[in-house]
Coordinates of C-alpha atoms in Angstrom, one line a residue:
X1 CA 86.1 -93.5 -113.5
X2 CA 82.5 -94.9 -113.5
X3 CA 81.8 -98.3 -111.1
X4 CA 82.0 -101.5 -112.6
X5 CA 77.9 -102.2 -112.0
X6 CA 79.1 -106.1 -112.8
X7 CA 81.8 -106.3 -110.0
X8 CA 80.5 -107.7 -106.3
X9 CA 79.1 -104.9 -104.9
X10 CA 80.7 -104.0 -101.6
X11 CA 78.9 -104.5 -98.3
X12 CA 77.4 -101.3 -96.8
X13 CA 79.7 -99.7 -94.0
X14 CA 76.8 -97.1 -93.4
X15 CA 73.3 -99.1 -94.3
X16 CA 71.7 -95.0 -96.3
X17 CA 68.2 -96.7 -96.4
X18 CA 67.5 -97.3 -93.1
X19 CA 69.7 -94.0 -91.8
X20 CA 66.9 -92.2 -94.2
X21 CA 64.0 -94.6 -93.0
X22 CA 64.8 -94.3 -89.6
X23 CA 64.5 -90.2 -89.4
X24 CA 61.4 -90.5 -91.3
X25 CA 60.0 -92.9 -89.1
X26 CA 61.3 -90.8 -85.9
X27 CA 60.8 -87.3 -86.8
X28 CA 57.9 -85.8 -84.7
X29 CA 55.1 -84.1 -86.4
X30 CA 55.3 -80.4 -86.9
X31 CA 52.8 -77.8 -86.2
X32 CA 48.7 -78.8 -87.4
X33 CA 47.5 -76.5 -90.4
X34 CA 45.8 -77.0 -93.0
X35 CA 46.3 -77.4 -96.7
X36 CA 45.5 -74.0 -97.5
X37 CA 47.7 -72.1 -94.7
X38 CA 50.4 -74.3 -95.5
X39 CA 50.2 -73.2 -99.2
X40 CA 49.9 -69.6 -98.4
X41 CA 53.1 -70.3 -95.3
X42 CA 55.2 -72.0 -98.4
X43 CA 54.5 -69.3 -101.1
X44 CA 55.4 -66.4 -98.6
X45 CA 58.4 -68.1 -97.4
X46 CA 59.4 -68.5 -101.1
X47 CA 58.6 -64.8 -101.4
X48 CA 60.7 -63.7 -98.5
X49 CA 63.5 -66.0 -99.8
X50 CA 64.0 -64.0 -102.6
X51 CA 63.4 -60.4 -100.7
X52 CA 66.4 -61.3 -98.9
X53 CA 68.9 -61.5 -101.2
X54 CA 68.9 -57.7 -101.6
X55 CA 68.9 -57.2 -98.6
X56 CA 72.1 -60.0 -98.2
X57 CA 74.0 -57.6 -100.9
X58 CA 73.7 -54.6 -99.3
X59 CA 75.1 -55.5 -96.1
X60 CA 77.3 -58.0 -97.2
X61 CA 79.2 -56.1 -100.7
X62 CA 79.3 -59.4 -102.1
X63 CA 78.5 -59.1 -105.4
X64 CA 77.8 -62.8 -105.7
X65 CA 74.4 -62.2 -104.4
X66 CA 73.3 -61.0 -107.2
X67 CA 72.8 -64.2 -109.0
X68 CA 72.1 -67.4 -107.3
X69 CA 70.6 -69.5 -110.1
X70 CA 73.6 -71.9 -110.2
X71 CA 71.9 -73.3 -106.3
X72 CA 67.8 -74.0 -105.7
X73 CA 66.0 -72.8 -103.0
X74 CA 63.6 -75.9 -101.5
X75 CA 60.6 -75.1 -98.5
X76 CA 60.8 -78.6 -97.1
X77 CA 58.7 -80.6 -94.0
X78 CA 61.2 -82.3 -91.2
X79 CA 61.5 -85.6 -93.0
X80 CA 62.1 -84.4 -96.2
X81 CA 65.1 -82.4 -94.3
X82 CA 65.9 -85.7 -92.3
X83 CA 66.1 -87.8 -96.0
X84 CA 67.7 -85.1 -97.7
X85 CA 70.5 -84.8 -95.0
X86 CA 71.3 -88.7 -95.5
X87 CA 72.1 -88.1 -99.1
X88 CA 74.4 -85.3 -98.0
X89 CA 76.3 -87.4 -95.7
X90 CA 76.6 -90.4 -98.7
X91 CA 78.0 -87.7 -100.2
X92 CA 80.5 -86.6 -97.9
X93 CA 81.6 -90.5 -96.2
X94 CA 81.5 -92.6 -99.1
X95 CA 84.9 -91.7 -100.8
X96 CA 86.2 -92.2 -97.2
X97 CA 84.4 -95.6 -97.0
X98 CA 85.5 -96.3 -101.1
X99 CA 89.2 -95.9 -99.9
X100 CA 88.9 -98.2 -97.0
X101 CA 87.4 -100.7 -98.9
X102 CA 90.0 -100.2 -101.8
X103 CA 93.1 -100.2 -99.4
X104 CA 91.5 -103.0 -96.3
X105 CA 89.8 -105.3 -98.0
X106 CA 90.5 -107.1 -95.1
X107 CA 88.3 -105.7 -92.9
X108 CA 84.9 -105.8 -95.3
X109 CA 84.8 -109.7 -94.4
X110 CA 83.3 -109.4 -91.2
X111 CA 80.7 -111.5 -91.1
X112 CA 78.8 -108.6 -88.7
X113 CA 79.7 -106.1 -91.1
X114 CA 76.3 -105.9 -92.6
X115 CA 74.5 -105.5 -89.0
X116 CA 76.8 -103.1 -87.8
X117 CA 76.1 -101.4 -91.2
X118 CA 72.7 -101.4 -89.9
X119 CA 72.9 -100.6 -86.3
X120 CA 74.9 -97.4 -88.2
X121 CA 72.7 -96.4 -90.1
X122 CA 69.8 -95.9 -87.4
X123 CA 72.0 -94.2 -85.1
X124 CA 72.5 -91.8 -88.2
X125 CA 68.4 -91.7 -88.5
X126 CA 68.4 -91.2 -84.9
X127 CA 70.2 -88.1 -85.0
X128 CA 68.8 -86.8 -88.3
X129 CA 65.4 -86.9 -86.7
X130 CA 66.1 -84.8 -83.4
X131 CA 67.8 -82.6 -85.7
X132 CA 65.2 -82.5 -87.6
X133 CA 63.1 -80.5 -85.1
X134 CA 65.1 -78.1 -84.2
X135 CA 67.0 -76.7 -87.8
X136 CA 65.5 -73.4 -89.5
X137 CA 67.0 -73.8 -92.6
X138 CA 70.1 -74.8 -94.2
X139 CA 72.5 -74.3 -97.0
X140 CA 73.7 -77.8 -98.6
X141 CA 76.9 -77.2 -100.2
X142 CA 77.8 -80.6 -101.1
X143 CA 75.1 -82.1 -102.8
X144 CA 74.3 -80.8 -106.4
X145 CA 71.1 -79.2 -106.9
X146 CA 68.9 -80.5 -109.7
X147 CA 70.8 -78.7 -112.2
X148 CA 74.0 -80.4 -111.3
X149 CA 75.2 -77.1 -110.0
X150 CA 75.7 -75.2 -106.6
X151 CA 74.0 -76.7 -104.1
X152 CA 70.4 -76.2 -102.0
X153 CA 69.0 -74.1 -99.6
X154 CA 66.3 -75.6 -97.4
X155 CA 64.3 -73.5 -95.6
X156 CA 62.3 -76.3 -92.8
X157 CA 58.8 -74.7 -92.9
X158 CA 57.3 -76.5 -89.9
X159 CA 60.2 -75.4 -87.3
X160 CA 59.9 -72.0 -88.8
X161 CA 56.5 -71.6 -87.7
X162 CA 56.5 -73.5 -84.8
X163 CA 59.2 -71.0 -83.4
X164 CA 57.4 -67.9 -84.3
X165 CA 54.2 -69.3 -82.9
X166 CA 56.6 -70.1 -79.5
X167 CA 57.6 -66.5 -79.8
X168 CA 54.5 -64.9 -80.7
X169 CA 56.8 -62.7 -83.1
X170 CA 55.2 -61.4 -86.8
X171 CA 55.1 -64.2 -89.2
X172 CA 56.7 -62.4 -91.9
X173 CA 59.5 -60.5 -90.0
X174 CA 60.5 -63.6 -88.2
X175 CA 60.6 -65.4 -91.7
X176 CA 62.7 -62.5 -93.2
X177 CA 64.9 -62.2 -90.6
X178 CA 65.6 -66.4 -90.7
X179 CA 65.9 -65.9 -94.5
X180 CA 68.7 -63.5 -94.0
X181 CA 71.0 -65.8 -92.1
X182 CA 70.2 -69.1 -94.4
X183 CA 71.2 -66.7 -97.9
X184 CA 74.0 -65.4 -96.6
X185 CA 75.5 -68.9 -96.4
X186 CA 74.1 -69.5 -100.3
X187 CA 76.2 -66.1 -100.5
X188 CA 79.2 -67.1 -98.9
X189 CA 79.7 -70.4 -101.3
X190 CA 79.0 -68.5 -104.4
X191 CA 81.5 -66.1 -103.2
X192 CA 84.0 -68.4 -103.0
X193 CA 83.5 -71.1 -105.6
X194 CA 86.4 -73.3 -104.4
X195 CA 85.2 -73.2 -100.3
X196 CA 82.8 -76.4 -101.4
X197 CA 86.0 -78.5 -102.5
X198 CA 88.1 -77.1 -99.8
X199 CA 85.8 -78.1 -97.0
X200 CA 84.9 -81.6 -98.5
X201 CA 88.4 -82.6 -98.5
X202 CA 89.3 -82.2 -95.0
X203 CA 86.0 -83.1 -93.9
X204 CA 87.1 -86.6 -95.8
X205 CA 90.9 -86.7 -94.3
X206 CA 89.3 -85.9 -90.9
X207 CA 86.5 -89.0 -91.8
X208 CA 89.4 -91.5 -93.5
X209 CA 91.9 -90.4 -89.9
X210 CA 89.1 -91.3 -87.8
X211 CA 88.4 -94.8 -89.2
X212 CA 92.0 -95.4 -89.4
X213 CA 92.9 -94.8 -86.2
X214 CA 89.7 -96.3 -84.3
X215 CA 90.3 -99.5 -82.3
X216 CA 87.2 -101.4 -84.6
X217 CA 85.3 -100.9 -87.7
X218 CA 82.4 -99.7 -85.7
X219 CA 83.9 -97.4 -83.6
X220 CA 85.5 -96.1 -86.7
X221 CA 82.0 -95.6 -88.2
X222 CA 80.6 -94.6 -85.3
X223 CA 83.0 -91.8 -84.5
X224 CA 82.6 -90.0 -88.3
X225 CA 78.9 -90.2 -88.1
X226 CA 79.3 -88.7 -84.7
X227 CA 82.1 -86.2 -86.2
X228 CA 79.4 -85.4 -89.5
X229 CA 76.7 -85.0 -87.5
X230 CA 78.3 -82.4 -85.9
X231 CA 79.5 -80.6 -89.5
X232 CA 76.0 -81.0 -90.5
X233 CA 74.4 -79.2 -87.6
X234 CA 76.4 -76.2 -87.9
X235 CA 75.7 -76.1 -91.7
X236 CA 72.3 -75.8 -90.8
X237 CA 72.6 -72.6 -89.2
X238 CA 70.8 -74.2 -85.8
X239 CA 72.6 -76.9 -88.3
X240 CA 76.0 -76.5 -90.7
X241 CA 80.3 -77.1 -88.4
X242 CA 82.7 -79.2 -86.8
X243 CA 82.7 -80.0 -83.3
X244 CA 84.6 -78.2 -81.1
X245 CA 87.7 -80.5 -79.4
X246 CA 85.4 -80.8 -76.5
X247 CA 82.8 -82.9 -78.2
X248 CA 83.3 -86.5 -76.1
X249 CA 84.9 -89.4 -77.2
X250 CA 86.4 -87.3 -80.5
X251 CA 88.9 -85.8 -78.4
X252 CA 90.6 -89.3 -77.5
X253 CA 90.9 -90.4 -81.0
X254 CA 92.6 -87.6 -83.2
X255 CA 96.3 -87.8 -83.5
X256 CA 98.1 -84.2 -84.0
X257 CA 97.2 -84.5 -88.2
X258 CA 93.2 -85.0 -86.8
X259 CA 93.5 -82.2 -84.5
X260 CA 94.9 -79.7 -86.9
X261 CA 92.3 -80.8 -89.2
X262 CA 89.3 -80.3 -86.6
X263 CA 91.3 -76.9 -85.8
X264 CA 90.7 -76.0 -89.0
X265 CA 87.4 -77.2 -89.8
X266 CA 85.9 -75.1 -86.6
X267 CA 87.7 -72.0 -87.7
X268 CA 85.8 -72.1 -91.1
X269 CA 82.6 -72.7 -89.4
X270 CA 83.0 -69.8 -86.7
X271 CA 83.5 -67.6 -89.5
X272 CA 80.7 -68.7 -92.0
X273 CA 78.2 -68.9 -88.8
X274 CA 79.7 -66.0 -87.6
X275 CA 79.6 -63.8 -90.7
X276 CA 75.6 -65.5 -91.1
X277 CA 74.7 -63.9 -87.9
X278 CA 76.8 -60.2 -88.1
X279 CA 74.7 -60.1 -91.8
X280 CA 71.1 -61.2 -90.1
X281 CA 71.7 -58.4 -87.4
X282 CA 72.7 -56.0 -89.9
X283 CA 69.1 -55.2 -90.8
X284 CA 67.2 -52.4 -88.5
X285 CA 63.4 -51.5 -88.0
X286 CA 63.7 -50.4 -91.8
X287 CA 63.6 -54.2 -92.8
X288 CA 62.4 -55.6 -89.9
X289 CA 59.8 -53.9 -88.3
X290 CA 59.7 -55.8 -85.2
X291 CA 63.9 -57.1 -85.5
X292 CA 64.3 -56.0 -81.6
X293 CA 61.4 -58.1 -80.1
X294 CA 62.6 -60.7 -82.6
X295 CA 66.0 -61.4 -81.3
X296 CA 65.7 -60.4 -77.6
X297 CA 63.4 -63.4 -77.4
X298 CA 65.2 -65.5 -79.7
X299 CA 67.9 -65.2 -77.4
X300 CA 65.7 -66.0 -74.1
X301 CA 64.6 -69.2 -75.7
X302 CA 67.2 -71.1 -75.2
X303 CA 67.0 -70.4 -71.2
X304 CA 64.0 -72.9 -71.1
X305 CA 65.2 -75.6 -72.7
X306 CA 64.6 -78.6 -70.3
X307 CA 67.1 -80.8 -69.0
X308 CA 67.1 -84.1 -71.1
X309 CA 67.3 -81.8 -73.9
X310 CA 70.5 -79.5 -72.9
X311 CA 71.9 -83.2 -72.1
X312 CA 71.3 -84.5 -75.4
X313 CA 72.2 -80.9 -77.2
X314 CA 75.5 -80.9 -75.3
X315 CA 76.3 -84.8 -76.6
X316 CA 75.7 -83.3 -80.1
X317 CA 78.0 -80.4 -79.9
X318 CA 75.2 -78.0 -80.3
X319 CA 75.4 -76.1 -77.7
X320 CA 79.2 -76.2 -78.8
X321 CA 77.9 -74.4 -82.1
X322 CA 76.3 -71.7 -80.2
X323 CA 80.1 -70.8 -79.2
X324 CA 80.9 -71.0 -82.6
X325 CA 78.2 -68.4 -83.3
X326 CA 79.6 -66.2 -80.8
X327 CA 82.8 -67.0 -81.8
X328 CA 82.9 -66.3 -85.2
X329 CA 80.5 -63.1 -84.8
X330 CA 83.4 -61.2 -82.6
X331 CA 85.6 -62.0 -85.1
X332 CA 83.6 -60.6 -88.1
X333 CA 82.4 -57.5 -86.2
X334 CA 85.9 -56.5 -85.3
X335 CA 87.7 -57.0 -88.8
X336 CA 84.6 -55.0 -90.1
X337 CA 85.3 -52.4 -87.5
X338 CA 88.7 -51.8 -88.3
X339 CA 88.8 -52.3 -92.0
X340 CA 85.3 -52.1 -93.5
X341 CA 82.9 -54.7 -94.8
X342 CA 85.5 -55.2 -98.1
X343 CA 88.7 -55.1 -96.0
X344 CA 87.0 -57.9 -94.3
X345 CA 86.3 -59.6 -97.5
X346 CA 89.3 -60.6 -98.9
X347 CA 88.6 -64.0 -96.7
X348 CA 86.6 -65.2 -99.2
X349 CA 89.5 -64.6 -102.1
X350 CA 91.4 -68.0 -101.2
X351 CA 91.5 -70.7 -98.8
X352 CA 94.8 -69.2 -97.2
X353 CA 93.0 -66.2 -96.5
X354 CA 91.3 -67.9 -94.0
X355 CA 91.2 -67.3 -90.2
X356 CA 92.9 -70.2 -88.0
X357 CA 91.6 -71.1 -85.4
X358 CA 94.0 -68.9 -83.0
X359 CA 93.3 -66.2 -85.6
X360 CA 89.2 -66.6 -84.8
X361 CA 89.8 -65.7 -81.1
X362 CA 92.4 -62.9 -82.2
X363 CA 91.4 -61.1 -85.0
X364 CA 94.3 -58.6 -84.9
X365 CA 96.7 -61.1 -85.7
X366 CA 94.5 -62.0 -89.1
X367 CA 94.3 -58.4 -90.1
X368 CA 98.0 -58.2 -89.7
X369 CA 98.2 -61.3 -92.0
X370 CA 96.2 -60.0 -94.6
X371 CA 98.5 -57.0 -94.4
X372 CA 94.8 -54.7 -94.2
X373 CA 94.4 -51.4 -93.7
X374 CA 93.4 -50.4 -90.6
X375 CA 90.3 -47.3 -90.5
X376 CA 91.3 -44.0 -88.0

């Protein structure tokens, strides 16, 4: 049922102009080119994009690779990442913040309601623009491309070549390799139409619980931003899951419903980041010339991170997401190993096909589930 555009139009919990103002106005600048390198950069990236998706299908056996028109691919600067990540979250907390203005109307009379709105929305745009730095691309799910279908893949040109610059890697074989991970999530949704639906529902119990249960309307608001920032980052694939139960103040404010939701949340994330990665590292010399030098010092970068940053990546949960990578990547690589690439598939057939949490960090015991076959 459409709004009624006449009826007093409710103050906002989450102020989405300055969250998306305030990452523009705080995301750093990205590496100097000039117009006509940055054309070429874009056009190649495009190119690679698409190169990749062959590549996705081969490794993967998931035939929904082969057509990907119903979700846009979009070579975006850091601010357009930071403004397009606002919307997302709009997306994902305002039916949370609908309901609690349908079922408290009580506590939308605040006369601070609007600042804290406010307040909010720049910590939002505060996070969105140290994001903003650091993600490599992204698949976006929840937010409709322009054709009101599937969702969008953002590939976030200026990190992409400020890493391989870092690296002194090959342009194109870094970009390639970065391609493959960011398609195989496109892959994964288009493989499993109903995961989008699945994921935005708990994502909004775990929101609505959080506000509930929170002693104030701004811790309440606080805490899901906190909570979404953490999805968000580990569906950005440097971005995209849900913070692991050690992520801070989160841990004090779910009740057993909250954590089983969380539970679940960070099981589906270990396996789509970890199913991203096993597919990127599927690829050999053939593909990727230079693959080895790639991720050997891929891996070594994170070693010199310096130490404001590990303190502000840890507060994020992102260093909580490289688990998650590692998680989920021991969990593909032994299903695959003892029951194939399409053994291992059937977790994208339904949503109670996929791993718990338990189940992420003991394989065995989802293979038995499934009732798979087991090779040798």
């Amino acid at each position: 049922m459409p709004r009624n555009e006449s009826a007093t139009p409710r103050p906002q919990l989450v102020n989405w102009d300055i969250a998306a103002s305030t990452a523009a106005s705080l995301t750093p600048a990205g590496p100097t080119m000039n117009p006509a390198d940055i054309a070429r950069a874009v056009q190649n990236m495009r190119e690679l994009a698409d190169a990749s998706v062959s590549h996705v299908h081969a490794i993967s056996r998931l035939d929904a690779a082969r057509d990907l028109r119903d979700s846009e691919l979009l070579i975006v600067d850091r601010a357009s990442w930071a403004k397009a990540n606002a919307q997302s979250f709009r997306t994902l907390m305002d039916p949370a913040l609908d309901q609690l203005a349908a079922t408290r109307p009580d506590l939308l009379k605040s006369a601070s309601l609007t600042l804290g709105g406010s307040v909010t929305g720049a910590q939002l745009g505060a996070i969105l623009a140290f994001l903003s730095s650091k993600v490599l691309g992204q698949y976006d799910p929840f937010v409709p491309s322009r054709n009101g279908q599937g969702g969008r893949l953002m590939l976030v040109a200026p990190n992409i070549i400020a890493v391989e610059r870092e690296l002194n890697v090959d342009p194109s074989d870094f970009r390639l390799w970065v391609c493959l991970h960011e398609q195989t999530h496109r892959v994964q949704f288009a493989a499993a139409p109903w995961l989008k639906d699945h994921m935005t529902g708990h994502i909004g119990e775990l929101t609505s619980g959080l506000m509930d249960k929170a002693d104030s309307l701004s811790e309440r608001l606080g805490a899901a931003v906190k909570n979404l920032a953490g999805t968000r980052s580990r569906i950005a694939g440097g971005t995209a899951g849900v913070p692991t139960q050690d992520v801070g103040v989160l841990s004090i404010l779910q009740d057993p419903d909250d954590k089983a939701r969380l539970s679940h949340l960070t099981a589906v994330m270990s396996l789509l980041e970890g199913h991203a990665n096993v597919v990127m590292d599927g690829v050999d010399g053939r593909i990727v010339p230079s693959v080895k030098t790639i991720r050997r010092r891929f891996n070594a970068r994170g070693k010199s991170r310096g130490p404001l940053e590990k303190v502000i990546r840890q507060l994020m949960g992102l260093d909580a997401k490289m688990r998650q990578y590692s998680d989920g990547s021991k969990f593909v690589r032994r299903v695959v190993g003892q029951t194939g690439m399409d053994g291992f598939n059937a977790v994208w057939e339904a949503a109670d096909h996929l791993p718990t949490e338990r189940e992420i960090h003991a394989p065995d015991e989802w293979i038995d589930r499934m009732s798979l076959r087991r090779h040798g």
